[in-house]
Amino acid sequence: MVFGNLSRYLDGGDGREMGAKRQRLVDQGPSYYGSSPGPSFMYNQPPYGFVAQPPPFPVVRLRGLPFDCTETDVGEFFRGLDIVDVLFLHKGGKFTGEAFCVLAYPLQVDFALQKNRQNIGRRYVEVFRSKRQDYYKAIANEVSDARGGSPRRNSSRAKSYDEGKELAEHTGVLRLRGLPFSAGKDDIMDFFKDFVLSEDSVHITLNSEGRPTGEAFVEFANAEDSKAAMSKDRMTLGSRYIELFASSIEELEEAVSRGR
C-alpha cells in the first residue's frame, strides 16, 4: 500500500505517504522486513558536519482489543487523530487482540498515548509507544502468514464471509471490505488491474467526519466482469485480506450519501 519519498519518511517526518504504499515493500518479500536498511534507506548525510536526529516514527501498539475489532473501531477510539494504517496481529491464524497504529505525525503519538486504558466496547485497551522496526517485523509476519495460506479470520467471520456468495446476484457492482484506511483509488484499480476501470468507477466510503471506513464500492462494465472479479476475493492488498461482496447501485449510493 511506495514510494518516491520513502527514505525521508523512514528517517522521520510525517506518515501521510505511508499506508497504501506498503504494497511495493510487500512485493520484495518477507525477508526484507526487519533487516538492516540498505544504502537507499541510509540517512542523506553530508560528508562533514552534524546531522540532526530525525523525529521518531509515529507508531503505537495496542493491546487488549476486542476480537471483533475493526479499523473503524480503532478510528473511533483515536478520533481526532490522523490514522495512516492499522495492522492487526495474528498468531496461528487467530487475532491476538493486538495491533499497530501508524499516525500521520510524530506529535500525535503523545495524544494517542492519552487513550491508554480507555475502552473499546467493554474492554479497556492498553496503548504503548512502539518502534518502526517492530511495525515492519509485524508486517513481515502477516505477509508470510498470508502467502502461506494460513487462515486469518475466526470462524464467525468466515461463516458470515461465505454465506450466500455463490448464490448472490451480480449487477456489476462489488463492495470491498477490510481496506487499509490509507488505500486510494489507484490502489484499488491496481488490485483489479485485469479489468478496465476508471477513477470515477471507484467509490471509497467515508464516515460522517470525512474519514475512510475501510470499505469501497467498484462499478464494473457489466455483471459478467463483477462476477469474474470475485476471483480476487480473499486476496491481499498490502498485508490485508480484502473481502468482496456482490452489491448494487442502490447500496453504493446509500453508502456514499452517508459520508456526505
mmCIF file of C-alpha atoms in Angstrom:
data_model
loop_
_atom_site.group_PDB
_atom_site.id
_atom_site.type_symbol
_atom_site.label_atom_id
_atom_site.label_comp_id
_atom_site.label_asym_id
_atom_site.label_seq_id
_atom_site.Cartn_x
_atom_site.Cartn_y
_atom_site.Cartn_z
ATOM 1 C CA MET A 1 0.000 0.000 0.000
ATOM 2 C CA VAL A 2 5.828 3.410 -2.375
ATOM 3 C CA PHE A 3 7.342 5.246 -2.744
ATOM 4 C CA GLY A 4 9.373 8.059 -4.010
ATOM 5 C CA ASN A 5 9.862 9.672 -0.634
ATOM 6 C CA LEU A 6 10.075 6.503 1.448
ATOM 7 C CA SER A 7 13.595 7.096 2.701
ATOM 8 C CA ARG A 8 12.599 10.529 4.000
ATOM 9 C CA TYR A 9 9.640 9.023 5.797
ATOM 10 C CA LEU A 10 11.547 6.115 7.327
ATOM 11 C CA ASP A 11 14.042 8.530 8.803
ATOM 12 C CA GLY A 12 11.351 10.724 10.317
ATOM 13 C CA GLY A 13 8.814 13.226 9.059
ATOM 14 C CA ASP A 14 5.113 12.567 8.756
ATOM 15 C CA GLY A 15 3.238 9.424 7.841
ATOM 16 C CA ARG A 16 0.961 10.708 5.131
ATOM 17 C CA GLU A 17 2.919 8.912 2.407
ATOM 18 C CA MET A 18 2.777 5.501 4.093
ATOM 19 C CA GLY A 19 -0.319 3.324 4.223
ATOM 20 C CA ALA A 20 -1.340 2.043 0.823
ATOM 21 C CA LYS A 21 2.233 2.347 -0.398
ATOM 22 C CA ARG A 22 3.154 -0.661 1.709
ATOM 23 C CA GLN A 23 2.417 -2.984 -1.230
ATOM 24 C CA ARG A 24 5.709 -2.388 -3.024
ATOM 25 C CA LEU A 25 7.582 -3.323 0.129
ATOM 26 C CA VAL A 26 5.453 -6.441 0.477
ATOM 27 C CA ASP A 27 6.364 -7.463 -3.060
ATOM 28 C CA GLN A 28 10.023 -7.562 -2.032
ATOM 29 C CA GLY A 29 9.207 -10.491 0.218
ATOM 30 C CA PRO A 30 9.051 -11.118 3.964
ATOM 31 C CA SER A 31 12.852 -11.357 4.279
ATOM 32 C CA TYR A 32 13.056 -7.649 3.579
ATOM 33 C CA TYR A 33 11.283 -6.586 6.757
ATOM 34 C CA GLY A 34 13.243 -6.439 9.932
ATOM 35 C CA SER A 35 16.556 -6.454 8.078
ATOM 36 C CA SER A 36 19.054 -3.669 8.275
ATOM 37 C CA PRO A 37 18.294 -0.808 5.921
ATOM 38 C CA GLY A 38 20.257 -0.911 2.709
ATOM 39 C CA PRO A 39 22.009 2.022 1.024
ATOM 40 C CA SER A 40 18.766 3.505 -0.317
ATOM 41 C CA PHE A 41 17.493 3.834 3.238
ATOM 42 C CA MET A 42 20.576 5.438 4.740
ATOM 43 C CA TYR A 43 20.439 8.944 6.077
ATOM 44 C CA ASN A 44 21.293 11.510 3.462
ATOM 45 C CA GLN A 45 24.315 12.692 5.413
ATOM 46 C CA PRO A 46 26.744 15.326 4.225
ATOM 47 C CA PRO A 47 30.430 14.312 4.266
ATOM 48 C CA TYR A 48 31.095 16.577 7.226
ATOM 49 C CA GLY A 49 29.076 18.172 9.976
ATOM 50 C CA PHE A 50 26.372 17.143 12.406
ATOM 51 C CA VAL A 51 23.091 15.627 11.226
ATOM 52 C CA ALA A 52 20.072 16.378 13.412
ATOM 53 C CA GLN A 53 18.250 13.409 14.949
ATOM 54 C CA PRO A 54 15.113 12.720 12.887
ATOM 55 C CA PRO A 55 11.752 12.682 14.643
ATOM 56 C CA PRO A 56 10.533 9.245 15.784
ATOM 57 C CA PHE A 57 8.425 7.018 13.584
ATOM 58 C CA PRO A 58 4.791 7.762 14.575
ATOM 59 C CA VAL A 59 3.502 4.323 15.602
ATOM 60 C CA VAL A 60 1.800 2.966 18.718
ATOM 61 C CA ARG A 61 0.909 -0.578 19.735
ATOM 62 C CA LEU A 62 -2.499 -1.513 21.104
ATOM 63 C CA ARG A 63 -3.235 -4.494 23.347
ATOM 64 C CA GLY A 64 -6.499 -5.902 24.657
ATOM 65 C CA LEU A 65 -8.627 -5.145 21.607
ATOM 66 C CA PRO A 66 -11.992 -6.922 21.250
ATOM 67 C CA PHE A 67 -11.695 -9.920 18.959
ATOM 68 C CA ASP A 68 -14.280 -8.471 16.584
ATOM 69 C CA CYS A 69 -12.443 -5.123 16.440
ATOM 70 C CA THR A 70 -12.267 -3.374 13.061
ATOM 71 C CA GLU A 71 -10.254 -0.484 11.595
ATOM 72 C CA THR A 72 -13.333 1.684 12.048
ATOM 73 C CA ASP A 73 -13.375 0.897 15.784
ATOM 74 C CA VAL A 74 -9.729 1.944 16.074
ATOM 75 C CA GLY A 75 -10.500 5.116 14.115
ATOM 76 C CA GLU A 76 -13.286 5.978 16.547
ATOM 77 C CA PHE A 77 -11.011 5.206 19.500
ATOM 78 C CA PHE A 78 -8.415 7.674 18.185
ATOM 79 C CA ARG A 79 -10.976 10.180 16.979
ATOM 80 C CA GLY A 80 -9.348 13.479 16.007
ATOM 81 C CA LEU A 81 -6.013 11.886 15.092
ATOM 82 C CA ASP A 82 -4.847 11.207 11.535
ATOM 83 C CA ILE A 83 -4.548 7.439 11.128
ATOM 84 C CA VAL A 84 -2.384 6.212 8.264
ATOM 85 C CA ASP A 85 -2.510 2.459 8.860
ATOM 86 C CA VAL A 86 -3.903 -0.118 11.291
ATOM 87 C CA LEU A 87 -2.233 -3.539 11.294
ATOM 88 C CA PHE A 88 -3.995 -6.260 13.302
ATOM 89 C CA LEU A 89 -1.749 -9.056 14.594
ATOM 90 C CA HIS A 90 -2.440 -12.778 14.234
ATOM 91 C CA LYS A 91 -0.875 -15.937 15.618
ATOM 92 C CA GLY A 92 -1.731 -19.368 14.309
ATOM 93 C CA GLY A 93 -4.403 -17.798 12.136
ATOM 94 C CA LYS A 94 -6.186 -16.163 15.094
ATOM 95 C CA PHE A 95 -6.384 -12.492 16.037
ATOM 96 C CA THR A 96 -4.253 -11.809 19.118
ATOM 97 C CA GLY A 97 -6.108 -8.718 20.301
ATOM 98 C CA GLU A 98 -3.110 -6.547 19.408
ATOM 99 C CA ALA A 99 -2.483 -4.065 16.617
ATOM 100 C CA PHE A 100 -0.106 -1.384 15.413
ATOM 101 C CA CYS A 101 -1.476 2.042 14.526
ATOM 102 C CA VAL A 102 0.600 4.395 12.372
ATOM 103 C CA LEU A 103 -0.217 8.076 12.714
ATOM 104 C CA ALA A 104 0.446 10.913 10.328
ATOM 105 C CA TYR A 105 2.718 12.979 12.587
ATOM 106 C CA PRO A 106 5.126 12.147 15.440
ATOM 107 C CA LEU A 107 3.438 14.692 17.732
ATOM 108 C CA GLN A 108 0.195 12.728 17.540
ATOM 109 C CA VAL A 109 1.791 9.791 19.365
ATOM 110 C CA ASP A 110 1.567 11.688 22.665
ATOM 111 C CA PHE A 111 -2.152 12.248 22.117
ATOM 112 C CA ALA A 112 -2.645 8.582 21.270
ATOM 113 C CA LEU A 113 -0.921 7.550 24.500
ATOM 114 C CA GLN A 114 -3.509 9.548 26.454
ATOM 115 C CA LYS A 115 -6.052 6.913 25.361
ATOM 116 C CA ASN A 116 -4.224 4.240 27.361
ATOM 117 C CA ARG A 117 -6.663 2.099 29.397
ATOM 118 C CA GLN A 118 -9.730 3.647 27.821
ATOM 119 C CA ASN A 119 -12.408 1.383 26.439
ATOM 120 C CA ILE A 120 -13.423 -0.026 23.080
ATOM 121 C CA GLY A 121 -16.745 -1.646 23.843
ATOM 122 C CA ARG A 122 -16.458 -3.347 27.227
ATOM 123 C CA ARG A 123 -12.707 -3.855 27.056
ATOM 124 C CA TYR A 124 -10.092 -1.368 28.110
ATOM 125 C CA VAL A 125 -7.240 -1.021 25.653
ATOM 126 C CA GLU A 126 -3.579 -0.526 26.508
ATOM 127 C CA VAL A 127 -1.644 1.858 24.263
ATOM 128 C CA PHE A 128 2.157 1.741 24.111
ATOM 129 C CA ARG A 129 4.816 3.704 22.294
ATOM 130 C CA SER A 130 6.437 1.489 19.650
ATOM 131 C CA LYS A 131 9.173 1.499 17.010
ATOM 132 C CA ARG A 132 9.202 1.288 13.253
ATOM 133 C CA GLN A 133 11.280 -1.917 13.228
ATOM 134 C CA ASP A 134 8.615 -3.634 15.353
ATOM 135 C CA TYR A 135 5.915 -2.473 12.942
ATOM 136 C CA TYR A 136 7.831 -3.733 9.884
ATOM 137 C CA LYS A 137 8.590 -7.046 11.585
ATOM 138 C CA ALA A 138 4.858 -7.434 12.244
ATOM 139 C CA ILE A 139 4.126 -6.725 8.564
ATOM 140 C CA ALA A 140 6.627 -9.434 7.624
ATOM 141 C CA ASN A 141 4.878 -11.945 9.853
ATOM 142 C CA GLU A 142 1.441 -11.055 8.481
ATOM 143 C CA VAL A 143 2.603 -11.220 4.863
ATOM 144 C CA SER A 144 4.365 -14.543 5.446
ATOM 145 C CA ASP A 145 1.202 -15.907 7.047
ATOM 146 C CA ALA A 146 -0.925 -14.725 4.128
ATOM 147 C CA ARG A 147 1.394 -16.191 1.493
ATOM 148 C CA GLY A 148 1.483 -19.453 3.367
ATOM 149 C CA GLY A 149 -2.288 -19.706 3.135
ATOM 150 C CA SER A 150 -2.915 -19.705 6.867
ATOM 151 C CA PRO A 151 -6.446 -18.757 7.943
ATOM 152 C CA ARG A 152 -6.763 -15.176 9.090
ATOM 153 C CA ARG A 153 -10.330 -14.971 10.286
ATOM 154 C CA ASN A 154 -12.171 -16.551 13.185
ATOM 155 C CA SER A 155 -14.987 -18.975 12.470
ATOM 156 C CA SER A 156 -17.816 -16.475 12.905
ATOM 157 C CA ARG A 157 -16.267 -14.073 10.406
ATOM 158 C CA ALA A 158 -15.538 -16.917 7.990
ATOM 159 C CA LYS A 159 -19.139 -18.059 8.202
ATOM 160 C CA SER A 160 -20.550 -14.599 7.508
ATOM 161 C CA TYR A 161 -17.988 -14.181 4.738
ATOM 162 C CA ASP A 162 -19.021 -17.291 2.817
ATOM 163 C CA GLU A 163 -22.778 -17.360 3.282
ATOM 164 C CA GLY A 164 -24.667 -16.792 0.078
ATOM 165 C CA LYS A 165 -21.659 -15.821 -2.014
ATOM 166 C CA GLU A 166 -22.252 -18.461 -4.643
ATOM 167 C CA LEU A 167 -25.943 -17.533 -4.924
ATOM 168 C CA ALA A 168 -25.511 -13.767 -4.932
ATOM 169 C CA GLU A 169 -26.911 -11.935 -7.939
ATOM 170 C CA HIS A 170 -24.397 -9.724 -9.731
ATOM 171 C CA THR A 171 -25.352 -6.288 -11.023
ATOM 172 C CA GLY A 172 -21.863 -5.044 -11.957
ATOM 173 C CA VAL A 173 -21.084 -3.550 -8.517
ATOM 174 C CA LEU A 174 -18.817 -5.054 -5.842
ATOM 175 C CA ARG A 175 -18.378 -3.955 -2.253
ATOM 176 C CA LEU A 176 -14.882 -4.204 -0.762
ATOM 177 C CA ARG A 177 -14.338 -4.638 2.971
ATOM 178 C CA GLY A 178 -11.137 -4.608 5.018
ATOM 179 C CA LEU A 179 -9.267 -1.889 3.119
ATOM 180 C CA PRO A 180 -6.449 -0.047 4.886
ATOM 181 C CA PHE A 181 -7.569 3.468 5.815
ATOM 182 C CA SER A 182 -4.936 4.937 3.519
ATOM 183 C CA ALA A 183 -5.842 2.914 0.422
ATOM 184 C CA GLY A 184 -6.601 5.195 -2.526
ATOM 185 C CA LYS A 185 -8.390 4.746 -5.822
ATOM 186 C CA ASP A 186 -5.127 3.901 -7.564
ATOM 187 C CA ASP A 187 -4.524 1.037 -5.132
ATOM 188 C CA ILE A 188 -7.986 -0.384 -5.771
ATOM 189 C CA MET A 189 -7.612 -0.034 -9.537
ATOM 190 C CA ASP A 190 -4.272 -1.861 -9.302
ATOM 191 C CA PHE A 191 -5.943 -4.596 -7.232
ATOM 192 C CA PHE A 192 -8.375 -5.090 -10.147
ATOM 193 C CA LYS A 193 -5.735 -4.470 -12.810
ATOM 194 C CA ASP A 194 -7.156 -7.226 -15.049
ATOM 195 C CA PHE A 195 -10.322 -5.175 -15.527
ATOM 196 C CA VAL A 196 -10.919 -1.839 -17.216
ATOM 197 C CA LEU A 197 -11.766 0.686 -14.515
ATOM 198 C CA SER A 198 -11.626 4.454 -14.168
ATOM 199 C CA GLU A 199 -11.308 6.594 -11.060
ATOM 200 C CA ASP A 200 -14.979 7.502 -11.424
ATOM 201 C CA SER A 201 -15.934 3.847 -11.058
ATOM 202 C CA VAL A 202 -14.223 3.535 -7.654
ATOM 203 C CA HIS A 203 -16.036 4.921 -4.602
ATOM 204 C CA ILE A 204 -14.258 4.943 -1.218
ATOM 205 C CA THR A 205 -16.833 5.400 1.541
ATOM 206 C CA LEU A 206 -16.325 7.921 4.342
ATOM 207 C CA ASN A 207 -17.855 8.348 7.765
ATOM 208 C CA SER A 208 -19.633 11.490 8.975
ATOM 209 C CA GLU A 209 -16.262 13.079 9.784
ATOM 210 C CA GLY A 210 -14.952 12.508 6.279
ATOM 211 C CA ARG A 211 -12.618 9.662 7.229
ATOM 212 C CA PRO A 212 -12.371 6.353 5.308
ATOM 213 C CA THR A 213 -14.466 3.490 6.690
ATOM 214 C CA GLY A 214 -12.315 0.675 5.295
ATOM 215 C CA GLU A 215 -14.918 -0.072 2.622
ATOM 216 C CA ALA A 216 -15.324 0.861 -1.026
ATOM 217 C CA PHE A 217 -17.572 0.137 -3.998
ATOM 218 C CA VAL A 218 -16.401 -0.580 -7.540
ATOM 219 C CA GLU A 219 -18.583 -0.309 -10.659
ATOM 220 C CA PHE A 220 -17.568 -2.745 -13.400
ATOM 221 C CA ALA A 221 -18.562 -2.559 -17.050
ATOM 222 C CA ASN A 222 -21.146 -5.307 -16.594
ATOM 223 C CA ALA A 223 -22.349 -8.105 -14.324
ATOM 224 C CA GLU A 224 -20.083 -10.632 -16.017
ATOM 225 C CA ASP A 225 -16.999 -8.587 -15.129
ATOM 226 C CA SER A 226 -18.032 -8.145 -11.497
ATOM 227 C CA LYS A 227 -18.656 -11.881 -11.178
ATOM 228 C CA ALA A 228 -15.256 -12.624 -12.730
ATOM 229 C CA ALA A 229 -13.648 -10.112 -10.364
ATOM 230 C CA MET A 230 -14.819 -12.232 -7.421
ATOM 231 C CA SER A 231 -11.744 -14.353 -8.179
ATOM 232 C CA LYS A 232 -9.885 -11.641 -6.212
ATOM 233 C CA ASP A 233 -11.938 -12.408 -3.102
ATOM 234 C CA ARG A 234 -9.677 -13.058 -0.060
ATOM 235 C CA MET A 235 -6.589 -11.850 -1.893
ATOM 236 C CA THR A 236 -4.353 -9.282 -0.262
ATOM 237 C CA LEU A 237 -3.851 -5.578 -0.741
ATOM 238 C CA GLY A 238 -0.700 -4.895 1.212
ATOM 239 C CA SER A 239 -0.911 -7.415 4.050
ATOM 240 C CA ARG A 240 -4.719 -7.344 4.239
ATOM 241 C CA TYR A 241 -7.238 -9.855 3.055
ATOM 242 C CA ILE A 242 -9.855 -7.979 1.036
ATOM 243 C CA GLU A 243 -13.386 -9.307 1.263
ATOM 244 C CA LEU A 244 -15.596 -8.907 -1.801
ATOM 245 C CA PHE A 245 -19.377 -8.946 -1.953
ATOM 246 C CA ALA A 246 -21.863 -8.605 -4.782
ATOM 247 C CA SER A 247 -23.637 -5.269 -4.337
ATOM 248 C CA SER A 248 -25.878 -2.825 -6.205
ATOM 249 C CA ILE A 249 -26.110 0.788 -7.317
ATOM 250 C CA GLU A 250 -28.673 1.403 -4.563
ATOM 251 C CA GLU A 251 -26.345 0.139 -1.818
ATOM 252 C CA LEU A 252 -23.478 2.146 -3.328
ATOM 253 C CA GLU A 253 -25.481 5.376 -3.399
ATOM 254 C CA GLU A 254 -26.729 4.876 0.160
ATOM 255 C CA ALA A 255 -23.206 4.264 1.487
ATOM 256 C CA VAL A 256 -21.740 7.255 -0.346
ATOM 257 C CA SER A 257 -24.541 9.564 0.834
ATOM 258 C CA ARG A 258 -23.848 8.678 4.497
ATOM 259 C CA GLY A 259 -20.375 10.196 4.205
ATOM 260 C CA ARG A 260 -21.531 13.497 2.763
#
